[in-house]
């Protein structure tokens, strides 16, 4: 589930959220999940609830924002920077019931593990005007397993 936050609606509310089911058949594989916003919004932050289970290993490769005509407005990559901290580290807000896993390698995708049944994290952006759709590329696996390759 993704909650879309704006100046007008700064807190996570169900009416400003979109949900998608994890594709269980594609464990460990990258899957693009599309989220249509309930209404076109000027997004400033998102709250991402990647799963509702503890002990799930997951990775998000990118988050893309589109307008109602399908034009790409903004991209956020979930990768490690040269200083071994998340790229654009100041864009991350609250993180709950998630821990980092895997190796911190510059340019590699950030891997996480859920440690509770309601994990979430916030990502802040410059205001992205006219957002109608968001796409996130993610993969998931049981926490005790490792992904075959890292991007």
mmCIF file of C-alpha atoms in Angstrom:
data_model
loop_
_atom_site.group_PDB
_atom_site.id
_atom_site.type_symbol
_atom_site.label_atom_id
_atom_site.label_comp_id
_atom_site.label_asym_id
_atom_site.label_seq_id
_atom_site.Cartn_x
_atom_site.Cartn_y
_atom_site.Cartn_z
ATOM 1 C CA UNK A 1 0.000 0.000 0.000
ATOM 2 C CA UNK A 2 1.166 3.542 -0.708
ATOM 3 C CA UNK A 3 -0.185 6.658 0.986
ATOM 4 C CA UNK A 4 0.176 9.913 -0.949
ATOM 5 C CA UNK A 5 0.878 13.012 1.160
ATOM 6 C CA UNK A 6 0.573 16.610 -0.010
ATOM 7 C CA UNK A 7 0.421 20.132 1.436
ATOM 8 C CA UNK A 8 -3.369 19.833 1.601
ATOM 9 C CA UNK A 9 -3.289 16.272 3.055
ATOM 10 C CA UNK A 10 -0.030 15.938 5.050
ATOM 11 C CA UNK A 11 -0.974 12.783 7.008
ATOM 12 C CA UNK A 12 -1.552 9.224 5.781
ATOM 13 C CA UNK A 13 -5.295 8.642 5.210
ATOM 14 C CA UNK A 14 -7.064 5.697 3.602
ATOM 15 C CA UNK A 15 -8.824 7.947 1.075
ATOM 16 C CA UNK A 16 -5.387 9.080 -0.179
ATOM 17 C CA UNK A 17 -3.973 5.566 -0.555
ATOM 18 C CA UNK A 18 -3.742 2.889 -3.223
ATOM 19 C CA UNK A 19 -3.091 -0.797 -2.623
ATOM 20 C CA UNK A 20 -1.743 -3.685 -4.642
ATOM 21 C CA UNK A 21 -1.242 -7.368 -3.828
ATOM 22 C CA UNK A 22 2.243 -8.880 -3.828
ATOM 23 C CA UNK A 23 2.624 -11.339 -6.701
ATOM 24 C CA UNK A 24 3.448 -14.487 -4.722
ATOM 25 C CA UNK A 25 4.325 -16.521 -7.821
ATOM 26 C CA UNK A 26 7.243 -14.167 -8.527
ATOM 27 C CA UNK A 27 9.157 -14.579 -5.252
ATOM 28 C CA UNK A 28 12.641 -13.130 -5.617
ATOM 29 C CA UNK A 29 11.879 -11.577 -9.036
ATOM 30 C CA UNK A 30 11.489 -7.888 -9.837
ATOM 31 C CA UNK A 31 7.840 -6.897 -10.301
ATOM 32 C CA UNK A 32 6.475 -3.477 -11.305
ATOM 33 C CA UNK A 33 3.459 -2.470 -9.209
ATOM 34 C CA UNK A 34 1.279 0.395 -10.499
ATOM 35 C CA UNK A 35 -0.739 2.521 -8.082
ATOM 36 C CA UNK A 36 -3.409 4.865 -9.454
ATOM 37 C CA UNK A 37 -4.033 7.800 -7.153
ATOM 38 C CA UNK A 38 -7.661 8.320 -6.065
ATOM 39 C CA UNK A 39 -7.360 11.819 -7.577
ATOM 40 C CA UNK A 40 -4.602 13.783 -9.305
ATOM 41 C CA UNK A 41 -2.387 15.106 -6.493
ATOM 42 C CA UNK A 42 0.650 17.324 -5.971
ATOM 43 C CA UNK A 43 2.679 14.733 -4.051
ATOM 44 C CA UNK A 44 5.351 15.803 -1.554
ATOM 45 C CA UNK A 45 5.822 12.547 0.341
ATOM 46 C CA UNK A 46 4.765 8.907 0.241
ATOM 47 C CA UNK A 47 4.382 6.314 2.957
ATOM 48 C CA UNK A 48 5.145 2.860 1.612
ATOM 49 C CA UNK A 49 3.755 -0.172 3.464
ATOM 50 C CA UNK A 50 5.581 -2.943 1.562
ATOM 51 C CA UNK A 51 4.057 -5.964 3.351
ATOM 52 C CA UNK A 52 1.829 -6.973 6.242
ATOM 53 C CA UNK A 53 4.077 -9.770 7.457
ATOM 54 C CA UNK A 54 7.183 -10.009 9.600
ATOM 55 C CA UNK A 55 10.322 -11.766 8.354
ATOM 56 C CA UNK A 56 10.014 -10.789 4.693
ATOM 57 C CA UNK A 57 13.147 -9.730 2.776
ATOM 58 C CA UNK A 58 12.370 -7.032 0.230
ATOM 59 C CA UNK A 59 14.028 -4.572 -2.062
ATOM 60 C CA UNK A 60 12.648 -1.597 -3.960
ATOM 61 C CA UNK A 61 14.584 -0.550 -7.054
ATOM 62 C CA UNK A 62 12.766 2.693 -7.957
ATOM 63 C CA UNK A 63 9.650 4.778 -7.497
ATOM 64 C CA UNK A 64 8.340 6.614 -10.599
ATOM 65 C CA UNK A 65 5.660 9.305 -10.734
ATOM 66 C CA UNK A 66 3.502 9.893 -13.826
ATOM 67 C CA UNK A 67 0.863 12.432 -14.850
ATOM 68 C CA UNK A 68 -2.572 11.494 -16.233
ATOM 69 C CA UNK A 69 -1.153 11.270 -19.794
ATOM 70 C CA UNK A 70 1.597 8.824 -18.769
ATOM 71 C CA UNK A 71 4.426 11.380 -18.842
ATOM 72 C CA UNK A 72 7.221 10.578 -16.363
ATOM 73 C CA UNK A 73 7.455 13.394 -13.806
ATOM 74 C CA UNK A 74 10.026 12.157 -11.272
ATOM 75 C CA UNK A 75 12.096 9.087 -10.355
ATOM 76 C CA UNK A 76 13.532 8.100 -6.985
ATOM 77 C CA UNK A 77 16.101 5.268 -6.885
ATOM 78 C CA UNK A 78 16.560 3.109 -3.783
ATOM 79 C CA UNK A 79 20.335 2.586 -3.957
ATOM 80 C CA UNK A 80 23.431 2.985 -1.802
ATOM 81 C CA UNK A 81 25.551 6.115 -2.369
ATOM 82 C CA UNK A 82 29.363 6.348 -2.401
ATOM 83 C CA UNK A 83 29.349 7.150 1.357
ATOM 84 C CA UNK A 84 27.558 3.787 1.980
ATOM 85 C CA UNK A 85 24.395 5.552 3.096
ATOM 86 C CA UNK A 86 21.164 5.609 1.058
ATOM 87 C CA UNK A 87 21.384 7.900 -1.985
ATOM 88 C CA UNK A 88 19.391 11.082 -1.262
ATOM 89 C CA UNK A 89 19.476 10.080 2.426
ATOM 90 C CA UNK A 90 17.785 13.312 3.527
ATOM 91 C CA UNK A 91 14.663 12.355 1.575
ATOM 92 C CA UNK A 92 13.890 9.476 3.949
ATOM 93 C CA UNK A 93 11.510 10.149 6.815
ATOM 94 C CA UNK A 94 10.112 7.771 9.412
ATOM 95 C CA UNK A 95 11.002 4.086 9.134
ATOM 96 C CA UNK A 96 9.135 1.535 11.248
ATOM 97 C CA UNK A 97 9.525 -2.235 11.676
ATOM 98 C CA UNK A 98 12.140 -2.511 8.903
ATOM 99 C CA UNK A 99 15.876 -3.160 9.110
ATOM 100 C CA UNK A 100 18.529 -2.942 6.414
ATOM 101 C CA UNK A 101 19.976 -6.246 5.187
ATOM 102 C CA UNK A 102 22.525 -7.240 2.585
ATOM 103 C CA UNK A 103 25.749 -5.391 1.824
ATOM 104 C CA UNK A 104 26.114 -1.628 1.408
ATOM 105 C CA UNK A 105 27.726 -1.409 -2.029
ATOM 106 C CA UNK A 106 27.672 1.922 -3.902
ATOM 107 C CA UNK A 107 25.049 1.747 -6.652
ATOM 108 C CA UNK A 108 23.474 -1.475 -5.311
ATOM 109 C CA UNK A 109 19.785 -1.665 -4.467
ATOM 110 C CA UNK A 110 18.915 -1.291 -0.785
ATOM 111 C CA UNK A 111 17.543 -4.481 0.783
ATOM 112 C CA UNK A 112 15.329 -4.525 3.881
ATOM 113 C CA UNK A 113 13.660 -7.045 6.148
ATOM 114 C CA UNK A 114 10.334 -6.548 7.884
ATOM 115 C CA UNK A 115 10.595 -7.171 11.636
ATOM 116 C CA UNK A 116 6.951 -6.550 12.499
ATOM 117 C CA UNK A 117 3.505 -6.959 10.970
ATOM 118 C CA UNK A 118 3.058 -3.266 10.035
ATOM 119 C CA UNK A 119 6.326 -2.127 8.424
ATOM 120 C CA UNK A 120 6.461 1.192 6.597
ATOM 121 C CA UNK A 121 8.806 3.960 5.502
ATOM 122 C CA UNK A 122 8.380 7.525 4.269
ATOM 123 C CA UNK A 123 10.133 9.162 1.314
ATOM 124 C CA UNK A 124 9.981 12.950 0.817
ATOM 125 C CA UNK A 125 10.305 14.770 -2.507
ATOM 126 C CA UNK A 126 10.163 18.218 -3.998
ATOM 127 C CA UNK A 127 6.471 18.792 -4.791
ATOM 128 C CA UNK A 128 5.567 16.594 -7.794
ATOM 129 C CA UNK A 129 2.642 18.419 -9.397
ATOM 130 C CA UNK A 130 -0.166 16.583 -11.180
ATOM 131 C CA UNK A 131 0.697 13.028 -10.124
ATOM 132 C CA UNK A 132 -1.884 10.465 -11.312
ATOM 133 C CA UNK A 133 0.074 7.206 -11.103
ATOM 134 C CA UNK A 134 3.033 5.849 -9.170
ATOM 135 C CA UNK A 135 5.041 2.773 -10.097
ATOM 136 C CA UNK A 136 7.358 0.922 -7.737
ATOM 137 C CA UNK A 137 9.621 -1.945 -8.742
ATOM 138 C CA UNK A 138 10.012 -4.407 -5.866
ATOM 139 C CA UNK A 139 10.941 -7.952 -5.085
ATOM 140 C CA UNK A 140 10.335 -10.033 -1.980
ATOM 141 C CA UNK A 141 11.444 -13.310 -0.457
ATOM 142 C CA UNK A 142 11.396 -15.149 2.863
ATOM 143 C CA UNK A 143 13.834 -13.416 5.244
ATOM 144 C CA UNK A 144 16.068 -16.467 5.675
ATOM 145 C CA UNK A 145 16.789 -16.594 1.904
ATOM 146 C CA UNK A 146 18.955 -14.314 -0.225
ATOM 147 C CA UNK A 147 18.166 -12.749 -3.588
ATOM 148 C CA UNK A 148 20.021 -14.423 -6.455
ATOM 149 C CA UNK A 149 21.610 -11.228 -7.748
ATOM 150 C CA UNK A 150 21.744 -7.593 -6.720
ATOM 151 C CA UNK A 151 21.281 -4.709 -9.115
#
